[in-house]
Amino acid sequence: MKERALQQKSEIMANYDAGSQHFANENFSEAVSLFEKGISIGDTSKILRYKLAISYYNTGQYDQALPILEELVDDTHFPQAKELLARIIIKLDMVGQRLEQLKLLKGAMEKKEAQDHITLAIADYYYLNQADAAGDIELIASALSLRPAEPRYLEILINYHANQGKVDEVINLCLDFPWDCHSPETVSIWAQTYNSIREVNETAIKVYARALQDDPGKTDIRVALGEALISGGAYDRALEVVTDGLAIEGEIRLQHLLALIYSLTDQIESAIAAFQKLMKMDNFESYIAKSVIYRQLSNCFMRMNRLDLALSQLILSDRSKATLEQLYRLGDLFYQKGDIEKALACLEEIYASDVNFKDVSQKIKEWEKRI
């Protein structure tokens, strides 16, 4: 009996030595065969199982390595077990299932390279699965610091901050990121953020333009770009942006911008035609009040010296302060032309709404004496 036990021990040791030799020479397939044989002949040593797990890993047999490493992961004699277990979890696409375990493994590791590998794997999981990363936003920021030109990590971060209403965070992150490395998704979020604060500076214009290049159908961004260009006096480019958009979609906001561009560039008849077309569009009042357009049309007719037509538009408008101001100005123009009756008609429209508006009451008395 004793002799048999010694023979078995000798066989186990010889088998282990042969397996270890293949292991040292990185002949992992041969090592797997011998280590598996060792288990079958009674080798229960942890070191054999550890080497078997490593051999499984290096031959792509991750499922077989996993339970062994889970058994040895807390054994201080095998510090590499933690890193290997983490790598297998990642390779088996089990990050989502074992997210907390991976974080614990990362915290227990000393090698920065191994920690970084887990950080990037978790960040990739959040991106590829569109999972909520709110609880790991610092980890995502770490991933971006490791891969400062990787747009997927930037996208997660700015999406998070945008949802939190942290406009400055979004803008600063986007500005710090290399321009040429931005993805269509990150540019889109950046553009939407600028639009949310009605930004019209040169950087915003650049971002709006790139977002439109990626997706010409983004009407909100096209409107933002048009408004920004108008604000900066770039009317020719604004006209191109707006007309290109109208060719895609007859959108109310774009039609209004078209009319404004024509008005600002002294193309008055084109502006009038554009305003009139706007008023014929379905549901245009969901964007702009009819009274505003009447005032804008009136202003166009005043610039053409068609004062009767200007008055006809103001008669149709509301009686807001803006309309009263325009009626007051139109009254002065009629008066300068010598048309006292029409001048009085303007003032009486004002008087009927607000008897205390400027000096209307006094002017009416003075002008009535001149008839």
mmCIF file of C-alpha atoms in Angstrom:
data_model
loop_
_atom_site.group_PDB
_atom_site.id
_atom_site.type_symbol
_atom_site.label_atom_id
_atom_site.label_comp_id
_atom_site.label_asym_id
_atom_site.label_seq_id
_atom_site.Cartn_x
_atom_site.Cartn_y
_atom_site.Cartn_z
ATOM 1 C CA MET A 1 0.000 0.000 0.000
ATOM 2 C CA LYS A 2 2.827 2.340 0.970
ATOM 3 C CA GLU A 3 4.736 1.418 -2.157
ATOM 4 C CA ARG A 4 1.703 2.191 -4.300
ATOM 5 C CA ALA A 5 1.291 5.591 -2.659
ATOM 6 C CA LEU A 6 4.941 6.386 -3.282
ATOM 7 C CA GLN A 7 4.559 5.315 -6.897
ATOM 8 C CA GLN A 8 1.506 7.581 -7.303
ATOM 9 C CA LYS A 9 3.351 10.494 -5.707
ATOM 10 C CA SER A 10 6.295 9.914 -8.015
ATOM 11 C CA GLU A 11 3.989 9.819 -11.045
ATOM 12 C CA ILE A 12 2.258 13.028 -9.926
ATOM 13 C CA MET A 13 5.583 14.826 -9.452
ATOM 14 C CA ALA A 14 6.928 13.622 -12.814
ATOM 15 C CA ASN A 15 3.747 14.672 -14.579
ATOM 16 C CA TYR A 16 3.798 18.051 -12.832
ATOM 17 C CA ASP A 17 7.449 18.616 -13.751
ATOM 18 C CA ALA A 18 6.762 17.738 -17.394
ATOM 19 C CA GLY A 19 3.747 20.046 -17.489
ATOM 20 C CA SER A 20 5.718 22.818 -15.821
ATOM 21 C CA GLN A 21 8.467 22.458 -18.406
ATOM 22 C CA HIS A 22 5.958 22.966 -21.228
ATOM 23 C CA PHE A 23 4.432 25.803 -19.223
ATOM 24 C CA ALA A 24 7.812 27.539 -18.870
ATOM 25 C CA ASN A 25 8.394 27.140 -22.624
ATOM 26 C CA GLU A 26 4.914 28.571 -23.309
ATOM 27 C CA ASN A 27 3.758 25.314 -24.886
ATOM 28 C CA PHE A 28 0.405 25.830 -23.243
ATOM 29 C CA SER A 29 -1.582 23.206 -25.166
ATOM 30 C CA GLU A 30 0.808 20.480 -24.015
ATOM 31 C CA ALA A 31 0.777 21.966 -20.511
ATOM 32 C CA VAL A 32 -3.041 21.775 -20.431
ATOM 33 C CA SER A 33 -2.978 18.063 -21.336
ATOM 34 C CA LEU A 34 -0.443 17.216 -18.654
ATOM 35 C CA PHE A 35 -2.041 19.357 -15.932
ATOM 36 C CA GLU A 36 -5.464 17.846 -16.686
ATOM 37 C CA LYS A 37 -3.861 14.422 -16.453
ATOM 38 C CA GLY A 38 -2.358 15.443 -13.116
ATOM 39 C CA ILE A 39 -5.803 16.197 -11.723
ATOM 40 C CA SER A 40 -7.076 12.839 -13.007
ATOM 41 C CA ILE A 41 -4.281 10.969 -11.236
ATOM 42 C CA GLY A 42 -4.859 12.748 -7.937
ATOM 43 C CA ASP A 43 -2.784 15.942 -8.016
ATOM 44 C CA THR A 44 -4.765 18.354 -5.812
ATOM 45 C CA SER A 45 -2.130 21.053 -5.499
ATOM 46 C CA LYS A 46 -3.206 24.645 -5.936
ATOM 47 C CA ILE A 47 -0.097 25.480 -7.937
ATOM 48 C CA LEU A 48 -1.054 22.920 -10.579
ATOM 49 C CA ARG A 49 -4.559 24.322 -10.803
ATOM 50 C CA TYR A 50 -3.147 27.848 -11.022
ATOM 51 C CA LYS A 51 -0.825 26.907 -13.870
ATOM 52 C CA LEU A 52 -3.683 25.044 -15.545
ATOM 53 C CA ALA A 53 -5.848 28.183 -15.376
ATOM 54 C CA ILE A 54 -3.068 30.238 -16.959
ATOM 55 C CA SER A 55 -2.643 27.596 -19.658
ATOM 56 C CA TYR A 56 -6.384 27.595 -20.303
ATOM 57 C CA TYR A 57 -6.248 31.375 -20.610
ATOM 58 C CA ASN A 58 -3.406 31.278 -23.106
ATOM 59 C CA THR A 59 -5.183 28.682 -25.229
ATOM 60 C CA GLY A 60 -8.426 30.635 -25.266
ATOM 61 C CA GLN A 61 -10.298 28.256 -22.968
ATOM 62 C CA TYR A 62 -11.658 31.022 -20.792
ATOM 63 C CA ASP A 63 -14.718 29.147 -19.523
ATOM 64 C CA GLN A 64 -12.465 26.428 -18.089
ATOM 65 C CA ALA A 65 -10.098 28.925 -16.479
ATOM 66 C CA LEU A 66 -12.848 30.988 -14.847
ATOM 67 C CA PRO A 67 -13.909 28.670 -11.950
ATOM 68 C CA ILE A 68 -10.289 27.875 -11.046
ATOM 69 C CA LEU A 69 -9.349 31.535 -10.812
ATOM 70 C CA GLU A 70 -12.447 32.334 -8.780
ATOM 71 C CA GLU A 71 -11.316 29.649 -6.334
ATOM 72 C CA LEU A 72 -7.775 31.075 -6.098
ATOM 73 C CA VAL A 73 -8.446 34.809 -6.428
ATOM 74 C CA ASP A 74 -8.132 35.581 -2.716
ATOM 75 C CA ASP A 75 -5.064 33.379 -2.175
ATOM 76 C CA THR A 76 -2.078 35.662 -1.606
ATOM 77 C CA HIS A 77 0.231 33.028 -3.118
ATOM 78 C CA PHE A 78 -1.289 33.730 -6.525
ATOM 79 C CA PRO A 79 -1.485 37.515 -6.926
ATOM 80 C CA GLN A 80 -1.805 37.287 -10.703
ATOM 81 C CA ALA A 81 -5.110 35.465 -10.299
ATOM 82 C CA LYS A 82 -6.978 38.758 -9.824
ATOM 83 C CA GLU A 83 -5.695 40.272 -13.042
ATOM 84 C CA LEU A 84 -6.281 37.067 -14.978
ATOM 85 C CA LEU A 85 -9.813 36.706 -13.619
ATOM 86 C CA ALA A 86 -10.610 40.286 -14.622
ATOM 87 C CA ARG A 87 -9.263 39.736 -18.127
ATOM 88 C CA ILE A 88 -11.354 36.585 -18.526
ATOM 89 C CA ILE A 89 -14.524 38.346 -17.346
ATOM 90 C CA ILE A 90 -13.839 41.005 -19.972
ATOM 91 C CA LYS A 91 -13.051 38.490 -22.727
ATOM 92 C CA LEU A 92 -16.224 36.523 -21.961
ATOM 93 C CA ASP A 93 -18.249 39.748 -22.294
ATOM 94 C CA MET A 94 -19.460 39.469 -18.709
ATOM 95 C CA VAL A 95 -18.695 43.049 -17.666
ATOM 96 C CA GLY A 96 -22.343 43.942 -17.173
ATOM 97 C CA GLN A 97 -23.022 40.838 -15.092
ATOM 98 C CA ARG A 98 -19.915 41.274 -12.948
ATOM 99 C CA LEU A 99 -19.537 45.022 -12.838
ATOM 100 C CA GLU A 100 -19.146 45.284 -9.053
ATOM 101 C CA GLN A 101 -16.751 42.340 -8.964
ATOM 102 C CA LEU A 102 -14.569 44.007 -11.586
ATOM 103 C CA LYS A 103 -14.443 47.223 -9.563
ATOM 104 C CA LEU A 104 -13.373 45.260 -6.490
ATOM 105 C CA LEU A 105 -10.695 43.452 -8.485
ATOM 106 C CA LYS A 106 -9.442 46.762 -9.833
ATOM 107 C CA GLY A 107 -9.195 48.202 -6.330
ATOM 108 C CA ALA A 108 -7.185 45.195 -5.138
ATOM 109 C CA MET A 109 -4.630 45.396 -7.944
ATOM 110 C CA GLU A 110 -1.258 47.078 -7.690
ATOM 111 C CA LYS A 111 -0.339 47.226 -11.368
ATOM 112 C CA LYS A 112 -1.634 50.395 -13.018
ATOM 113 C CA GLU A 113 -1.733 48.706 -16.403
ATOM 114 C CA ALA A 114 -4.165 46.112 -15.085
ATOM 115 C CA GLN A 115 -6.305 48.787 -13.417
ATOM 116 C CA ASP A 116 -6.403 50.807 -16.639
ATOM 117 C CA HIS A 117 -7.461 47.735 -18.604
ATOM 118 C CA ILE A 118 -10.495 47.320 -16.338
ATOM 119 C CA THR A 119 -11.294 51.044 -16.460
ATOM 120 C CA LEU A 120 -11.414 51.012 -20.264
ATOM 121 C CA ALA A 121 -13.416 47.781 -20.351
ATOM 122 C CA ILE A 122 -16.081 49.178 -18.024
ATOM 123 C CA ALA A 123 -16.230 52.431 -19.984
ATOM 124 C CA ASP A 124 -16.626 50.431 -23.217
ATOM 125 C CA TYR A 125 -19.435 48.440 -21.628
ATOM 126 C CA TYR A 126 -21.342 51.627 -20.774
ATOM 127 C CA TYR A 127 -20.874 52.978 -24.283
ATOM 128 C CA LEU A 128 -21.714 49.815 -26.247
ATOM 129 C CA ASN A 129 -24.768 49.023 -24.126
ATOM 130 C CA GLN A 130 -25.964 52.622 -23.770
ATOM 131 C CA ALA A 131 -26.142 51.904 -20.042
ATOM 132 C CA ASP A 132 -26.598 54.560 -17.381
ATOM 133 C CA ALA A 133 -23.090 55.559 -16.268
ATOM 134 C CA ALA A 134 -24.181 58.111 -13.661
ATOM 135 C CA GLY A 135 -22.737 56.033 -10.822
ATOM 136 C CA ASP A 136 -19.376 55.643 -12.542
ATOM 137 C CA ILE A 137 -18.896 59.044 -14.115
ATOM 138 C CA GLU A 138 -15.466 59.470 -12.470
ATOM 139 C CA LEU A 139 -14.404 56.168 -13.983
ATOM 140 C CA ILE A 140 -15.515 57.400 -17.424
ATOM 141 C CA ALA A 141 -13.484 60.577 -16.875
ATOM 142 C CA SER A 142 -10.486 58.369 -16.056
ATOM 143 C CA ALA A 143 -11.041 56.434 -19.269
ATOM 144 C CA LEU A 144 -11.007 59.689 -21.231
ATOM 145 C CA SER A 145 -7.767 60.724 -19.543
ATOM 146 C CA LEU A 146 -6.270 57.385 -20.602
ATOM 147 C CA ARG A 147 -7.553 57.773 -24.169
ATOM 148 C CA PRO A 148 -7.822 61.554 -24.645
ATOM 149 C CA ALA A 149 -8.715 61.215 -28.328
ATOM 150 C CA GLU A 150 -11.426 58.557 -27.915
ATOM 151 C CA PRO A 151 -14.828 60.133 -28.695
ATOM 152 C CA ARG A 152 -16.900 57.338 -27.162
ATOM 153 C CA TYR A 153 -15.756 58.284 -23.651
ATOM 154 C CA LEU A 154 -16.325 61.977 -24.334
ATOM 155 C CA GLU A 155 -19.824 61.148 -25.588
ATOM 156 C CA ILE A 156 -20.730 59.387 -22.339
ATOM 157 C CA LEU A 157 -19.411 62.286 -20.253
ATOM 158 C CA ILE A 158 -21.070 65.116 -22.146
ATOM 159 C CA ASN A 159 -24.341 63.210 -22.403
ATOM 160 C CA TYR A 160 -24.298 62.880 -18.634
ATOM 161 C CA HIS A 161 -23.487 66.552 -18.034
ATOM 162 C CA ALA A 162 -26.015 67.691 -20.647
ATOM 163 C CA ASN A 163 -28.733 65.706 -18.876
ATOM 164 C CA GLN A 164 -27.668 67.375 -15.623
ATOM 165 C CA GLY A 165 -27.958 70.794 -17.252
ATOM 166 C CA LYS A 166 -24.241 71.447 -16.786
ATOM 167 C CA VAL A 167 -23.701 73.503 -19.912
ATOM 168 C CA ASP A 168 -20.225 74.757 -19.001
ATOM 169 C CA GLU A 169 -19.008 71.214 -18.318
ATOM 170 C CA VAL A 170 -20.171 70.067 -21.748
ATOM 171 C CA ILE A 171 -18.616 73.013 -23.551
ATOM 172 C CA ASN A 172 -15.286 72.831 -21.707
ATOM 173 C CA LEU A 173 -14.942 69.096 -22.302
ATOM 174 C CA CYS A 174 -15.690 69.559 -25.994
ATOM 175 C CA LEU A 175 -13.261 72.464 -26.309
ATOM 176 C CA ASP A 176 -10.480 70.443 -24.652
ATOM 177 C CA PHE A 177 -11.048 67.476 -26.961
ATOM 178 C CA PRO A 178 -9.074 67.388 -30.265
ATOM 179 C CA TRP A 179 -11.285 68.908 -32.986
ATOM 180 C CA ASP A 180 -10.413 66.289 -35.609
ATOM 181 C CA CYS A 181 -11.234 63.449 -33.206
ATOM 182 C CA HIS A 182 -14.803 64.523 -32.500
ATOM 183 C CA SER A 183 -17.477 62.100 -33.688
ATOM 184 C CA PRO A 184 -20.804 63.107 -35.249
ATOM 185 C CA GLU A 185 -22.424 62.236 -31.916
ATOM 186 C CA THR A 186 -20.171 64.457 -29.795
ATOM 187 C CA VAL A 187 -20.480 67.341 -32.255
ATOM 188 C CA SER A 188 -24.260 66.975 -32.203
ATOM 189 C CA ILE A 189 -24.397 67.180 -28.385
ATOM 190 C CA TRP A 190 -21.986 70.133 -28.456
ATOM 191 C CA ALA A 191 -24.122 71.940 -31.035
ATOM 192 C CA GLN A 192 -27.332 71.265 -29.109
ATOM 193 C CA THR A 193 -25.692 72.615 -25.950
ATOM 194 C CA TYR A 194 -24.596 75.816 -27.679
ATOM 195 C CA ASN A 195 -28.082 76.171 -29.136
ATOM 196 C CA SER A 196 -29.651 75.771 -25.693
ATOM 197 C CA ILE A 197 -27.927 79.006 -24.610
ATOM 198 C CA ARG A 198 -28.372 80.699 -28.020
ATOM 199 C CA GLU A 199 -24.606 80.970 -28.471
ATOM 200 C CA VAL A 200 -23.545 82.830 -31.641
ATOM 201 C CA ASN A 201 -19.760 83.136 -31.295
ATOM 202 C CA GLU A 202 -17.277 81.890 -33.905
ATOM 203 C CA THR A 203 -16.755 78.547 -32.195
ATOM 204 C CA ALA A 204 -20.500 77.921 -32.038
ATOM 205 C CA ILE A 205 -20.799 78.746 -35.739
ATOM 206 C CA LYS A 206 -18.022 76.243 -36.489
ATOM 207 C CA VAL A 207 -19.737 73.567 -34.386
ATOM 208 C CA TYR A 208 -23.182 74.216 -35.900
ATOM 209 C CA ALA A 209 -21.709 73.969 -39.398
ATOM 210 C CA ARG A 210 -19.973 70.676 -38.673
ATOM 211 C CA ALA A 211 -23.108 69.217 -37.078
ATOM 212 C CA LEU A 212 -25.048 70.133 -40.232
ATOM 213 C CA GLN A 213 -22.359 68.599 -42.388
ATOM 214 C CA ASP A 214 -22.833 65.340 -40.482
ATOM 215 C CA ASP A 215 -26.634 65.558 -40.651
ATOM 216 C CA PRO A 216 -28.158 68.176 -42.982
ATOM 217 C CA GLY A 217 -31.627 67.362 -41.640
ATOM 218 C CA LYS A 218 -30.994 68.881 -38.200
ATOM 219 C CA THR A 219 -33.374 71.827 -38.578
ATOM 220 C CA ASP A 220 -32.837 73.145 -35.040
ATOM 221 C CA ILE A 221 -29.105 73.403 -35.668
ATOM 222 C CA ARG A 222 -29.624 74.917 -39.114
ATOM 223 C CA VAL A 223 -31.805 77.609 -37.567
ATOM 224 C CA ALA A 224 -29.176 78.201 -34.867
ATOM 225 C CA LEU A 225 -26.456 78.524 -37.509
ATOM 226 C CA GLY A 226 -28.590 80.895 -39.567
ATOM 227 C CA GLU A 227 -29.288 83.077 -36.531
ATOM 228 C CA ALA A 228 -25.621 83.100 -35.522
ATOM 229 C CA LEU A 229 -24.516 84.109 -39.025
ATOM 230 C CA ILE A 230 -27.131 86.866 -39.159
ATOM 231 C CA SER A 231 -25.950 88.093 -35.761
ATOM 232 C CA GLY A 232 -22.417 88.333 -37.119
ATOM 233 C CA GLY A 233 -23.501 90.056 -40.331
ATOM 234 C CA ALA A 234 -22.566 87.093 -42.559
ATOM 235 C CA TYR A 235 -25.748 87.466 -44.603
ATOM 236 C CA ASP A 236 -24.585 85.718 -47.785
ATOM 237 C CA ARG A 237 -23.583 82.599 -45.904
ATOM 238 C CA ALA A 238 -26.745 82.762 -43.796
ATOM 239 C CA LEU A 239 -28.823 82.932 -46.978
ATOM 240 C CA GLU A 240 -27.065 79.843 -48.345
ATOM 241 C CA VAL A 241 -27.631 77.903 -45.102
ATOM 242 C CA VAL A 242 -31.323 78.859 -44.991
ATOM 243 C CA THR A 243 -32.105 78.217 -48.663
ATOM 244 C CA ASP A 244 -30.353 74.837 -48.493
ATOM 245 C CA GLY A 245 -32.560 73.961 -45.535
ATOM 246 C CA LEU A 246 -35.739 75.111 -47.242
ATOM 247 C CA ALA A 247 -34.865 72.837 -50.173
ATOM 248 C CA ILE A 248 -34.926 69.921 -47.717
ATOM 249 C CA GLU A 249 -37.946 71.009 -45.706
ATOM 250 C CA GLY A 250 -40.282 73.992 -45.967
ATOM 251 C CA GLU A 251 -39.834 74.854 -42.289
ATOM 252 C CA ILE A 252 -41.505 77.875 -40.668
ATOM 253 C CA ARG A 253 -38.421 79.055 -38.777
ATOM 254 C CA LEU A 254 -36.257 78.876 -41.884
ATOM 255 C CA GLN A 255 -38.848 80.786 -43.894
ATOM 256 C CA HIS A 256 -38.850 83.512 -41.256
ATOM 257 C CA LEU A 257 -35.051 83.693 -41.309
ATOM 258 C CA LEU A 258 -35.174 83.982 -45.093
ATOM 259 C CA ALA A 259 -37.500 86.981 -44.827
ATOM 260 C CA LEU A 260 -35.255 88.596 -42.200
ATOM 261 C CA ILE A 261 -32.131 88.123 -44.337
ATOM 262 C CA TYR A 262 -33.828 89.761 -47.321
ATOM 263 C CA SER A 263 -34.967 92.621 -45.106
ATOM 264 C CA LEU A 264 -31.507 93.110 -43.591
ATOM 265 C CA THR A 265 -29.887 93.146 -47.033
ATOM 266 C CA ASP A 266 -32.383 95.695 -48.438
ATOM 267 C CA GLN A 267 -34.037 93.170 -50.742
ATOM 268 C CA ILE A 268 -37.371 94.564 -49.632
ATOM 269 C CA GLU A 269 -39.712 93.064 -52.223
ATOM 270 C CA SER A 270 -38.149 89.634 -51.670
ATOM 271 C CA ALA A 271 -38.582 90.137 -47.929
ATOM 272 C CA ILE A 272 -42.262 91.021 -48.365
ATOM 273 C CA ALA A 273 -42.820 87.959 -50.545
ATOM 274 C CA ALA A 274 -41.070 85.771 -47.960
ATOM 275 C CA PHE A 275 -43.161 87.176 -45.080
ATOM 276 C CA GLN A 276 -46.348 86.686 -47.093
ATOM 277 C CA LYS A 277 -45.400 83.100 -47.898
ATOM 278 C CA LEU A 278 -44.695 82.505 -44.202
ATOM 279 C CA MET A 279 -48.247 83.591 -43.319
ATOM 280 C CA LYS A 280 -49.629 80.992 -45.717
ATOM 281 C CA MET A 281 -47.744 78.125 -44.086
ATOM 282 C CA ASP A 282 -49.676 75.725 -41.867
ATOM 283 C CA ASN A 283 -49.434 76.421 -38.132
ATOM 284 C CA PHE A 284 -46.999 79.315 -38.592
ATOM 285 C CA GLU A 285 -48.437 80.980 -35.477
ATOM 286 C CA SER A 286 -47.072 78.127 -33.383
ATOM 287 C CA TYR A 287 -43.673 79.735 -33.993
ATOM 288 C CA ILE A 288 -44.307 83.430 -34.494
ATOM 289 C CA ALA A 289 -47.352 85.612 -33.769
ATOM 290 C CA LYS A 290 -49.241 87.012 -36.724
ATOM 291 C CA SER A 291 -48.936 90.501 -35.221
ATOM 292 C CA VAL A 292 -45.138 90.294 -35.372
ATOM 293 C CA ILE A 293 -45.248 89.545 -39.078
ATOM 294 C CA TYR A 294 -47.711 92.394 -39.679
ATOM 295 C CA ARG A 295 -45.231 94.745 -38.002
ATOM 296 C CA GLN A 296 -42.363 93.367 -40.056
ATOM 297 C CA LEU A 297 -44.370 93.760 -43.260
ATOM 298 C CA SER A 298 -45.302 97.290 -42.234
ATOM 299 C CA ASN A 299 -41.641 98.104 -41.699
ATOM 300 C CA CYS A 300 -40.833 96.832 -45.200
ATOM 301 C CA PHE A 301 -43.565 99.006 -46.753
ATOM 302 C CA MET A 302 -42.324 102.019 -44.766
ATOM 303 C CA ARG A 303 -38.842 101.488 -46.188
ATOM 304 C CA MET A 304 -40.361 101.439 -49.690
ATOM 305 C CA ASN A 305 -42.234 104.677 -48.816
ATOM 306 C CA ARG A 306 -45.528 102.830 -49.297
ATOM 307 C CA LEU A 307 -47.000 104.355 -46.184
ATOM 308 C CA ASP A 308 -50.635 103.448 -46.893
ATOM 309 C CA LEU A 309 -49.689 99.792 -47.115
ATOM 310 C CA ALA A 310 -47.595 100.137 -43.966
ATOM 311 C CA LEU A 311 -50.635 101.487 -42.118
ATOM 312 C CA SER A 312 -52.875 98.723 -43.426
ATOM 313 C CA GLN A 313 -50.558 96.114 -41.859
ATOM 314 C CA LEU A 314 -50.442 97.890 -38.497
ATOM 315 C CA ILE A 315 -54.236 98.123 -38.432
ATOM 316 C CA LEU A 316 -54.238 94.303 -38.583
ATOM 317 C CA SER A 317 -51.622 93.956 -35.851
ATOM 318 C CA ASP A 318 -52.138 93.847 -32.100
ATOM 319 C CA ARG A 319 -51.898 96.854 -29.848
ATOM 320 C CA SER A 320 -48.706 95.953 -28.069
ATOM 321 C CA LYS A 321 -46.144 98.627 -27.218
ATOM 322 C CA ALA A 322 -44.114 97.580 -30.295
ATOM 323 C CA THR A 323 -47.104 98.226 -32.571
ATOM 324 C CA LEU A 324 -47.867 101.571 -30.916
ATOM 325 C CA GLU A 325 -44.261 102.662 -31.355
ATOM 326 C CA GLN A 326 -44.440 101.793 -35.041
ATOM 327 C CA LEU A 327 -47.741 103.620 -35.468
ATOM 328 C CA TYR A 328 -46.204 106.672 -33.791
ATOM 329 C CA ARG A 329 -43.237 106.595 -36.184
ATOM 330 C CA LEU A 330 -45.536 106.091 -39.174
ATOM 331 C CA GLY A 331 -47.649 109.052 -38.072
ATOM 332 C CA ASP A 332 -44.558 111.251 -38.150
ATOM 333 C CA LEU A 333 -43.747 110.043 -41.683
ATOM 334 C CA PHE A 334 -47.265 110.857 -42.896
ATOM 335 C CA TYR A 335 -47.001 114.271 -41.222
ATOM 336 C CA GLN A 336 -43.676 114.971 -42.940
ATOM 337 C CA LYS A 337 -45.325 114.142 -46.270
ATOM 338 C CA GLY A 338 -48.092 116.596 -45.491
ATOM 339 C CA ASP A 339 -50.783 113.933 -45.181
ATOM 340 C CA ILE A 340 -52.256 115.189 -41.916
ATOM 341 C CA GLU A 341 -55.366 112.973 -42.076
ATOM 342 C CA LYS A 342 -53.333 109.754 -42.297
ATOM 343 C CA ALA A 343 -50.966 111.061 -39.631
ATOM 344 C CA LEU A 344 -53.938 111.637 -37.344
ATOM 345 C CA ALA A 345 -55.305 108.182 -38.197
ATOM 346 C CA CYS A 346 -52.076 106.677 -36.836
ATOM 347 C CA LEU A 347 -52.253 108.689 -33.645
ATOM 348 C CA GLU A 348 -55.929 107.918 -33.139
ATOM 349 C CA GLU A 349 -55.182 104.203 -33.367
ATOM 350 C CA ILE A 350 -52.690 104.723 -30.565
ATOM 351 C CA TYR A 351 -55.061 106.938 -28.559
ATOM 352 C CA ALA A 352 -57.790 104.305 -28.754
ATOM 353 C CA SER A 353 -55.455 101.862 -26.992
ATOM 354 C CA ASP A 354 -53.469 104.138 -24.686
ATOM 355 C CA VAL A 355 -54.411 107.779 -24.135
ATOM 356 C CA ASN A 356 -51.218 108.312 -22.131
ATOM 357 C CA PHE A 357 -48.824 107.044 -24.796
ATOM 358 C CA LYS A 358 -46.020 109.599 -25.158
ATOM 359 C CA ASP A 359 -47.398 112.973 -26.330
ATOM 360 C CA VAL A 360 -50.127 111.509 -28.562
ATOM 361 C CA SER A 361 -52.960 113.444 -26.907
ATOM 362 C CA GLN A 362 -51.171 116.757 -27.382
ATOM 363 C CA LYS A 363 -50.126 115.968 -30.950
ATOM 364 C CA ILE A 364 -53.663 115.090 -31.952
ATOM 365 C CA LYS A 365 -54.868 118.509 -30.730
ATOM 366 C CA GLU A 366 -52.069 120.304 -32.551
ATOM 367 C CA TRP A 367 -52.454 118.409 -35.821
ATOM 368 C CA GLU A 368 -56.244 118.712 -35.870
ATOM 369 C CA LYS A 369 -55.751 122.511 -36.022
ATOM 370 C CA ARG A 370 -53.801 122.071 -39.269
ATOM 371 C CA ILE A 371 -56.592 120.363 -41.169
#
